[in-house]
């Protein structure tokens, strides 16, 4: 009957946007890892914060880089900083009040350059790193003509950014004081998000092939960055 047909149509599954899926996976990954740590189990699943950085880059490419407008990109960067900074400062104030202590470097979000110790109740290093990455990108993307290059050759430019970022981290020795929680060790994850976005959202017809290439890029980049040398 028409009623039954209407019911079937109403429950028809809709395609899930890749950005929504990535965000859900990233948040779930972080929550699961911290839950396992709190349970004091003999194993954990690391990499949740890395996944969040990757998704942040994917989202930045989707909503900012695609516009080919430097003013829009700069505004997006400042909005991103504000989105992380304001809640972080509020939580820091609560943490300082609870512990009756204070750290100006944490307020300025630069303490990750000197130590991995913190007074905050939350992983402050992630907020510090993402803010510092935004500031680095603000400077780099403001270079004359660079946005035009990214707009015209977005996949190639994103691959170059990621390759340079991965190569650079090999020139920095592991820092046990900071536990390597520094922007130049993580910016490759952010730009890798650009690569995957532009590969999977290209208007070309051979989208399946591009998705395969994106998967290979992810695997190769992760293997090179994390494999001991």
PDB file of C-alpha atoms in Angstrom:
ATOM      1  CA  UNK A   1       0.000   0.000   0.000  1.00  0.00           C
ATOM      2  CA  UNK A   2       0.948   3.635  -0.288  1.00  0.00           C
ATOM      3  CA  UNK A   3       1.249   3.879   3.507  1.00  0.00           C
ATOM      4  CA  UNK A   4       3.724   1.002   3.682  1.00  0.00           C
ATOM      5  CA  UNK A   5       5.750   2.466   0.829  1.00  0.00           C
ATOM      6  CA  UNK A   6       5.869   5.816   2.592  1.00  0.00           C
ATOM      7  CA  UNK A   7       7.099   4.139   5.789  1.00  0.00           C
ATOM      8  CA  UNK A   8       9.848   2.311   3.930  1.00  0.00           C
ATOM      9  CA  UNK A   9      10.950   5.539   2.267  1.00  0.00           C
ATOM     10  CA  UNK A  10      11.027   7.353   5.609  1.00  0.00           C
ATOM     11  CA  UNK A  11      13.473   4.860   7.121  1.00  0.00           C
ATOM     12  CA  UNK A  12      15.687   4.677   4.046  1.00  0.00           C
ATOM     13  CA  UNK A  13      19.322   5.019   5.053  1.00  0.00           C
ATOM     14  CA  UNK A  14      21.036   8.239   4.084  1.00  0.00           C
ATOM     15  CA  UNK A  15      24.737   8.483   3.126  1.00  0.00           C
ATOM     16  CA  UNK A  16      26.955   9.575   6.009  1.00  0.00           C
ATOM     17  CA  UNK A  17      29.244  12.517   5.414  1.00  0.00           C
ATOM     18  CA  UNK A  18      32.922  11.582   5.763  1.00  0.00           C
ATOM     19  CA  UNK A  19      33.547  14.564   8.061  1.00  0.00           C
ATOM     20  CA  UNK A  20      30.848  13.458  10.492  1.00  0.00           C
ATOM     21  CA  UNK A  21      32.254   9.930  10.536  1.00  0.00           C
ATOM     22  CA  UNK A  22      35.821  11.148  11.121  1.00  0.00           C
ATOM     23  CA  UNK A  23      34.738  13.417  13.978  1.00  0.00           C
ATOM     24  CA  UNK A  24      32.783  10.601  15.637  1.00  0.00           C
ATOM     25  CA  UNK A  25      35.706   8.190  15.298  1.00  0.00           C
ATOM     26  CA  UNK A  26      38.210  10.722  16.647  1.00  0.00           C
ATOM     27  CA  UNK A  27      36.146  11.564  19.731  1.00  0.00           C
ATOM     28  CA  UNK A  28      35.314   7.911  20.385  1.00  0.00           C
ATOM     29  CA  UNK A  29      38.983   6.995  20.062  1.00  0.00           C
ATOM     30  CA  UNK A  30      40.048   9.553  22.677  1.00  0.00           C
ATOM     31  CA  UNK A  31      37.274   8.581  25.093  1.00  0.00           C
ATOM     32  CA  UNK A  32      38.033   4.863  24.720  1.00  0.00           C
ATOM     33  CA  UNK A  33      41.761   5.339  25.298  1.00  0.00           C
ATOM     34  CA  UNK A  34      41.223   7.400  28.449  1.00  0.00           C
ATOM     35  CA  UNK A  35      38.633   4.918  29.697  1.00  0.00           C
ATOM     36  CA  UNK A  36      41.106   2.064  29.285  1.00  0.00           C
ATOM     37  CA  UNK A  37      43.756   4.092  31.109  1.00  0.00           C
ATOM     38  CA  UNK A  38      41.402   4.869  33.995  1.00  0.00           C
ATOM     39  CA  UNK A  39      40.522   1.179  34.244  1.00  0.00           C
ATOM     40  CA  UNK A  40      44.275   0.462  34.692  1.00  0.00           C
ATOM     41  CA  UNK A  41      44.226  -2.259  32.060  1.00  0.00           C
ATOM     42  CA  UNK A  42      47.441  -3.696  30.668  1.00  0.00           C
ATOM     43  CA  UNK A  43      46.785  -2.254  27.208  1.00  0.00           C
ATOM     44  CA  UNK A  44      45.582   0.982  25.637  1.00  0.00           C
ATOM     45  CA  UNK A  45      44.761   2.316  22.187  1.00  0.00           C
ATOM     46  CA  UNK A  46      46.844   5.422  21.553  1.00  0.00           C
ATOM     47  CA  UNK A  47      46.586   7.935  18.740  1.00  0.00           C
ATOM     48  CA  UNK A  48      43.261   9.579  19.540  1.00  0.00           C
ATOM     49  CA  UNK A  49      44.757  13.064  19.697  1.00  0.00           C
ATOM     50  CA  UNK A  50      46.613  12.430  16.442  1.00  0.00           C
ATOM     51  CA  UNK A  51      43.315  11.467  14.855  1.00  0.00           C
ATOM     52  CA  UNK A  52      41.725  14.669  16.158  1.00  0.00           C
ATOM     53  CA  UNK A  53      44.540  16.712  14.607  1.00  0.00           C
ATOM     54  CA  UNK A  54      44.029  14.890  11.321  1.00  0.00           C
ATOM     55  CA  UNK A  55      40.297  15.632  11.428  1.00  0.00           C
ATOM     56  CA  UNK A  56      40.982  19.287  12.299  1.00  0.00           C
ATOM     57  CA  UNK A  57      43.075  19.549   9.130  1.00  0.00           C
ATOM     58  CA  UNK A  58      40.398  17.790   7.082  1.00  0.00           C
ATOM     59  CA  UNK A  59      37.769  20.205   8.384  1.00  0.00           C
ATOM     60  CA  UNK A  60      40.036  23.212   7.777  1.00  0.00           C
ATOM     61  CA  UNK A  61      40.506  22.188   4.138  1.00  0.00           C
ATOM     62  CA  UNK A  62      36.762  21.636   3.731  1.00  0.00           C
ATOM     63  CA  UNK A  63      35.577  24.954   5.135  1.00  0.00           C
ATOM     64  CA  UNK A  64      38.543  27.295   4.629  1.00  0.00           C
ATOM     65  CA  UNK A  65      41.086  26.261   1.997  1.00  0.00           C
ATOM     66  CA  UNK A  66      38.358  25.478  -0.531  1.00  0.00           C
ATOM     67  CA  UNK A  67      37.368  29.150  -0.673  1.00  0.00           C
ATOM     68  CA  UNK A  68      40.604  30.470  -2.241  1.00  0.00           C
ATOM     69  CA  UNK A  69      40.149  33.615  -0.175  1.00  0.00           C
ATOM     70  CA  UNK A  70      42.983  34.651   2.149  1.00  0.00           C
ATOM     71  CA  UNK A  71      40.715  36.814   4.312  1.00  0.00           C
ATOM     72  CA  UNK A  72      38.328  33.896   4.825  1.00  0.00           C
ATOM     73  CA  UNK A  73      41.242  31.605   5.714  1.00  0.00           C
ATOM     74  CA  UNK A  74      42.701  34.107   8.182  1.00  0.00           C
ATOM     75  CA  UNK A  75      39.306  34.639   9.775  1.00  0.00           C
ATOM     76  CA  UNK A  76      38.832  30.881  10.022  1.00  0.00           C
ATOM     77  CA  UNK A  77      42.206  30.531  11.737  1.00  0.00           C
ATOM     78  CA  UNK A  78      41.344  33.161  14.353  1.00  0.00           C
ATOM     79  CA  UNK A  79      37.947  31.547  14.917  1.00  0.00           C
ATOM     80  CA  UNK A  80      39.672  28.189  15.358  1.00  0.00           C
ATOM     81  CA  UNK A  81      42.078  29.651  17.911  1.00  0.00           C
ATOM     82  CA  UNK A  82      39.211  31.283  19.795  1.00  0.00           C
ATOM     83  CA  UNK A  83      37.210  28.049  19.743  1.00  0.00           C
ATOM     84  CA  UNK A  84      40.038  26.247  21.542  1.00  0.00           C
ATOM     85  CA  UNK A  85      41.452  29.081  23.639  1.00  0.00           C
ATOM     86  CA  UNK A  86      38.347  30.324  25.471  1.00  0.00           C
ATOM     87  CA  UNK A  87      37.227  26.933  26.896  1.00  0.00           C
ATOM     88  CA  UNK A  88      40.855  26.147  27.718  1.00  0.00           C
ATOM     89  CA  UNK A  89      41.267  29.363  29.722  1.00  0.00           C
ATOM     90  CA  UNK A  90      38.035  28.679  31.618  1.00  0.00           C
ATOM     91  CA  UNK A  91      39.149  25.137  32.505  1.00  0.00           C
ATOM     92  CA  UNK A  92      42.599  26.420  33.448  1.00  0.00           C
ATOM     93  CA  UNK A  93      41.057  28.964  35.825  1.00  0.00           C
ATOM     94  CA  UNK A  94      39.057  26.172  37.482  1.00  0.00           C
ATOM     95  CA  UNK A  95      42.180  23.997  37.694  1.00  0.00           C
ATOM     96  CA  UNK A  96      44.248  26.795  39.247  1.00  0.00           C
ATOM     97  CA  UNK A  97      41.526  27.559  41.772  1.00  0.00           C
ATOM     98  CA  UNK A  98      41.185  23.902  42.739  1.00  0.00           C
ATOM     99  CA  UNK A  99      44.931  23.300  43.080  1.00  0.00           C
ATOM    100  CA  UNK A 100      45.623  26.765  44.474  1.00  0.00           C
ATOM    101  CA  UNK A 101      48.491  27.221  42.090  1.00  0.00           C
ATOM    102  CA  UNK A 102      49.183  29.235  38.958  1.00  0.00           C
ATOM    103  CA  UNK A 103      51.370  28.997  35.858  1.00  0.00           C
ATOM    104  CA  UNK A 104      51.648  31.933  33.453  1.00  0.00           C
ATOM    105  CA  UNK A 105      53.199  29.767  30.710  1.00  0.00           C
ATOM    106  CA  UNK A 106      50.117  27.552  30.733  1.00  0.00           C
ATOM    107  CA  UNK A 107      47.877  30.601  30.489  1.00  0.00           C
ATOM    108  CA  UNK A 108      49.911  31.784  27.497  1.00  0.00           C
ATOM    109  CA  UNK A 109      49.689  28.224  26.089  1.00  0.00           C
ATOM    110  CA  UNK A 110      53.443  27.888  25.557  1.00  0.00           C
ATOM    111  CA  UNK A 111      54.409  25.631  28.475  1.00  0.00           C
ATOM    112  CA  UNK A 112      54.657  22.636  26.120  1.00  0.00           C
ATOM    113  CA  UNK A 113      57.965  24.087  24.846  1.00  0.00           C
ATOM    114  CA  UNK A 114      59.533  23.649  28.283  1.00  0.00           C
ATOM    115  CA  UNK A 115      57.811  20.791  30.094  1.00  0.00           C
ATOM    116  CA  UNK A 116      55.148  18.128  29.867  1.00  0.00           C
ATOM    117  CA  UNK A 117      54.002  18.800  33.445  1.00  0.00           C
ATOM    118  CA  UNK A 118      50.719  20.666  33.899  1.00  0.00           C
ATOM    119  CA  UNK A 119      48.261  21.909  36.479  1.00  0.00           C
ATOM    120  CA  UNK A 120      45.280  21.560  34.176  1.00  0.00           C
ATOM    121  CA  UNK A 121      42.724  18.758  34.584  1.00  0.00           C
ATOM    122  CA  UNK A 122      42.691  18.163  30.824  1.00  0.00           C
ATOM    123  CA  UNK A 123      45.306  17.395  28.105  1.00  0.00           C
ATOM    124  CA  UNK A 124      46.487  20.991  27.737  1.00  0.00           C
ATOM    125  CA  UNK A 125      49.263  20.054  25.320  1.00  0.00           C
ATOM    126  CA  UNK A 126      46.762  19.270  22.576  1.00  0.00           C
ATOM    127  CA  UNK A 127      45.170  22.714  22.831  1.00  0.00           C
ATOM    128  CA  UNK A 128      48.609  24.338  22.880  1.00  0.00           C
ATOM    129  CA  UNK A 129      49.793  22.400  19.814  1.00  0.00           C
ATOM    130  CA  UNK A 130      46.655  23.063  17.738  1.00  0.00           C
ATOM    131  CA  UNK A 131      46.791  26.801  18.557  1.00  0.00           C
ATOM    132  CA  UNK A 132      50.487  26.912  17.635  1.00  0.00           C
ATOM    133  CA  UNK A 133      49.781  25.065  14.379  1.00  0.00           C
ATOM    134  CA  UNK A 134      47.098  27.617  13.549  1.00  0.00           C
ATOM    135  CA  UNK A 135      49.552  30.462  14.181  1.00  0.00           C
ATOM    136  CA  UNK A 136      52.215  28.829  11.981  1.00  0.00           C
ATOM    137  CA  UNK A 137      49.670  28.345   9.194  1.00  0.00           C
ATOM    138  CA  UNK A 138      48.516  31.951   9.506  1.00  0.00           C
ATOM    139  CA  UNK A 139      52.065  33.096   8.745  1.00  0.00           C
ATOM    140  CA  UNK A 140      52.728  30.553   5.986  1.00  0.00           C
ATOM    141  CA  UNK A 141      49.383  30.902   4.171  1.00  0.00           C
ATOM    142  CA  UNK A 142      49.703  34.708   4.229  1.00  0.00           C
ATOM    143  CA  UNK A 143      52.713  34.503   1.912  1.00  0.00           C
ATOM    144  CA  UNK A 144      51.870  36.325  -1.352  1.00  0.00           C
ATOM    145  CA  UNK A 145      50.393  34.062  -4.014  1.00  0.00           C
ATOM    146  CA  UNK A 146      50.399  30.895  -1.933  1.00  0.00           C
ATOM    147  CA  UNK A 147      46.614  30.656  -1.675  1.00  0.00           C
ATOM    148  CA  UNK A 148      46.346  30.850  -5.459  1.00  0.00           C
ATOM    149  CA  UNK A 149      48.795  27.954  -5.782  1.00  0.00           C
ATOM    150  CA  UNK A 150      46.835  25.848  -3.271  1.00  0.00           C
ATOM    151  CA  UNK A 151      43.574  26.642  -5.064  1.00  0.00           C
ATOM    152  CA  UNK A 152      44.919  25.653  -8.468  1.00  0.00           C
ATOM    153  CA  UNK A 153      46.920  22.578  -7.430  1.00  0.00           C
ATOM    154  CA  UNK A 154      45.285  21.686  -4.111  1.00  0.00           C
ATOM    155  CA  UNK A 155      46.253  17.989  -4.067  1.00  0.00           C
ATOM    156  CA  UNK A 156      49.855  18.584  -5.114  1.00  0.00           C
ATOM    157  CA  UNK A 157      50.256  21.519  -2.704  1.00  0.00           C
ATOM    158  CA  UNK A 158      48.815  19.514   0.185  1.00  0.00           C
ATOM    159  CA  UNK A 159      51.153  16.609  -0.575  1.00  0.00           C
ATOM    160  CA  UNK A 160      54.136  18.983  -0.639  1.00  0.00           C
ATOM    161  CA  UNK A 161      53.121  20.535   2.708  1.00  0.00           C
ATOM    162  CA  UNK A 162      52.748  17.089   4.257  1.00  0.00           C
ATOM    163  CA  UNK A 163      55.999  15.758   2.805  1.00  0.00           C
ATOM    164  CA  UNK A 164      57.964  18.771   4.092  1.00  0.00           C
ATOM    165  CA  UNK A 165      56.337  18.437   7.529  1.00  0.00           C
ATOM    166  CA  UNK A 166      57.208  14.737   7.771  1.00  0.00           C
ATOM    167  CA  UNK A 167      60.782  15.273   6.590  1.00  0.00           C
ATOM    168  CA  UNK A 168      61.314  18.088   9.087  1.00  0.00           C
ATOM    169  CA  UNK A 169      60.384  15.998  12.129  1.00  0.00           C
ATOM    170  CA  UNK A 170      63.222  13.620  11.287  1.00  0.00           C
ATOM    171  CA  UNK A 171      65.679  16.440  11.960  1.00  0.00           C
ATOM    172  CA  UNK A 172      64.453  16.959  15.523  1.00  0.00           C
ATOM    173  CA  UNK A 173      65.685  14.586  18.218  1.00  0.00           C
ATOM    174  CA  UNK A 174      63.240  13.155  20.722  1.00  0.00           C
ATOM    175  CA  UNK A 175      62.840  15.558  23.619  1.00  0.00           C
ATOM    176  CA  UNK A 176      62.123  13.725  26.864  1.00  0.00           C
ATOM    177  CA  UNK A 177      61.433  16.977  28.720  1.00  0.00           C
ATOM    178  CA  UNK A 178      58.529  17.930  26.466  1.00  0.00           C
ATOM    179  CA  UNK A 179      57.690  14.388  25.281  1.00  0.00           C
ATOM    180  CA  UNK A 180      57.780  15.832  21.736  1.00  0.00           C
ATOM    181  CA  UNK A 181      54.474  17.619  22.292  1.00  0.00           C
ATOM    182  CA  UNK A 182      55.512  20.414  19.951  1.00  0.00           C
ATOM    183  CA  UNK A 183      53.793  21.786  16.814  1.00  0.00           C
ATOM    184  CA  UNK A 184      56.441  20.691  14.292  1.00  0.00           C
ATOM    185  CA  UNK A 185      55.950  17.059  15.353  1.00  0.00           C
ATOM    186  CA  UNK A 186      52.214  17.183  14.646  1.00  0.00           C
ATOM    187  CA  UNK A 187      51.600  19.637  11.818  1.00  0.00           C
ATOM    188  CA  UNK A 188      51.976  16.806   9.269  1.00  0.00           C
ATOM    189  CA  UNK A 189      48.786  15.257  10.635  1.00  0.00           C
ATOM    190  CA  UNK A 190      46.946  18.529  10.061  1.00  0.00           C
ATOM    191  CA  UNK A 191      48.125  18.855   6.451  1.00  0.00           C
ATOM    192  CA  UNK A 192      47.492  15.143   5.864  1.00  0.00           C
ATOM    193  CA  UNK A 193      43.853  15.968   6.494  1.00  0.00           C
ATOM    194  CA  UNK A 194      44.086  18.395   3.552  1.00  0.00           C
ATOM    195  CA  UNK A 195      45.417  15.649   1.299  1.00  0.00           C
ATOM    196  CA  UNK A 196      42.609  13.240   2.115  1.00  0.00           C
ATOM    197  CA  UNK A 197      39.929  15.914   1.747  1.00  0.00           C
ATOM    198  CA  UNK A 198      41.100  17.092  -1.667  1.00  0.00           C
ATOM    199  CA  UNK A 199      41.631  13.524  -2.898  1.00  0.00           C
ATOM    200  CA  UNK A 200      38.193  12.309  -1.849  1.00  0.00           C
ATOM    201  CA  UNK A 201      36.285  15.472  -2.751  1.00  0.00           C
ATOM    202  CA  UNK A 202      37.764  15.963  -6.209  1.00  0.00           C
ATOM    203  CA  UNK A 203      35.192  16.504  -9.009  1.00  0.00           C
ATOM    204  CA  UNK A 204      36.957  13.901 -11.135  1.00  0.00           C
ATOM    205  CA  UNK A 205      34.867  10.882 -12.106  1.00  0.00           C
ATOM    206  CA  UNK A 206      37.368   8.261 -10.901  1.00  0.00           C
ATOM    207  CA  UNK A 207      36.598   8.873  -7.223  1.00  0.00           C
ATOM    208  CA  UNK A 208      37.153   5.242  -6.233  1.00  0.00           C
ATOM    209  CA  UNK A 209      40.731   5.381  -7.507  1.00  0.00           C
ATOM    210  CA  UNK A 210      41.334   8.616  -5.603  1.00  0.00           C
ATOM    211  CA  UNK A 211      40.043   7.034  -2.396  1.00  0.00           C
ATOM    212  CA  UNK A 212      42.469   4.148  -2.866  1.00  0.00           C
ATOM    213  CA  UNK A 213      45.307   6.641  -3.359  1.00  0.00           C
ATOM    214  CA  UNK A 214      44.199   8.535  -0.232  1.00  0.00           C
ATOM    215  CA  UNK A 215      44.309   5.292   1.778  1.00  0.00           C
ATOM    216  CA  UNK A 216      47.809   4.529   0.489  1.00  0.00           C
ATOM    217  CA  UNK A 217      48.975   8.051   1.370  1.00  0.00           C
ATOM    218  CA  UNK A 218      47.623   7.675   4.914  1.00  0.00           C
ATOM    219  CA  UNK A 219      49.324   4.322   5.445  1.00  0.00           C
ATOM    220  CA  UNK A 220      52.635   5.468   3.950  1.00  0.00           C
ATOM    221  CA  UNK A 221      52.692   8.720   5.921  1.00  0.00           C
ATOM    222  CA  UNK A 222      51.883   7.009   9.215  1.00  0.00           C
ATOM    223  CA  UNK A 223      54.476   4.285   8.587  1.00  0.00           C
ATOM    224  CA  UNK A 224      57.219   6.787   7.789  1.00  0.00           C
ATOM    225  CA  UNK A 225      56.417   9.133  10.682  1.00  0.00           C
ATOM    226  CA  UNK A 226      56.095   6.471  13.390  1.00  0.00           C
ATOM    227  CA  UNK A 227      58.501   3.759  12.182  1.00  0.00           C
ATOM    228  CA  UNK A 228      61.746   3.959  14.164  1.00  0.00           C
ATOM    229  CA  UNK A 229      64.765   5.091  12.169  1.00  0.00           C
TER     230      UNK A 229
END
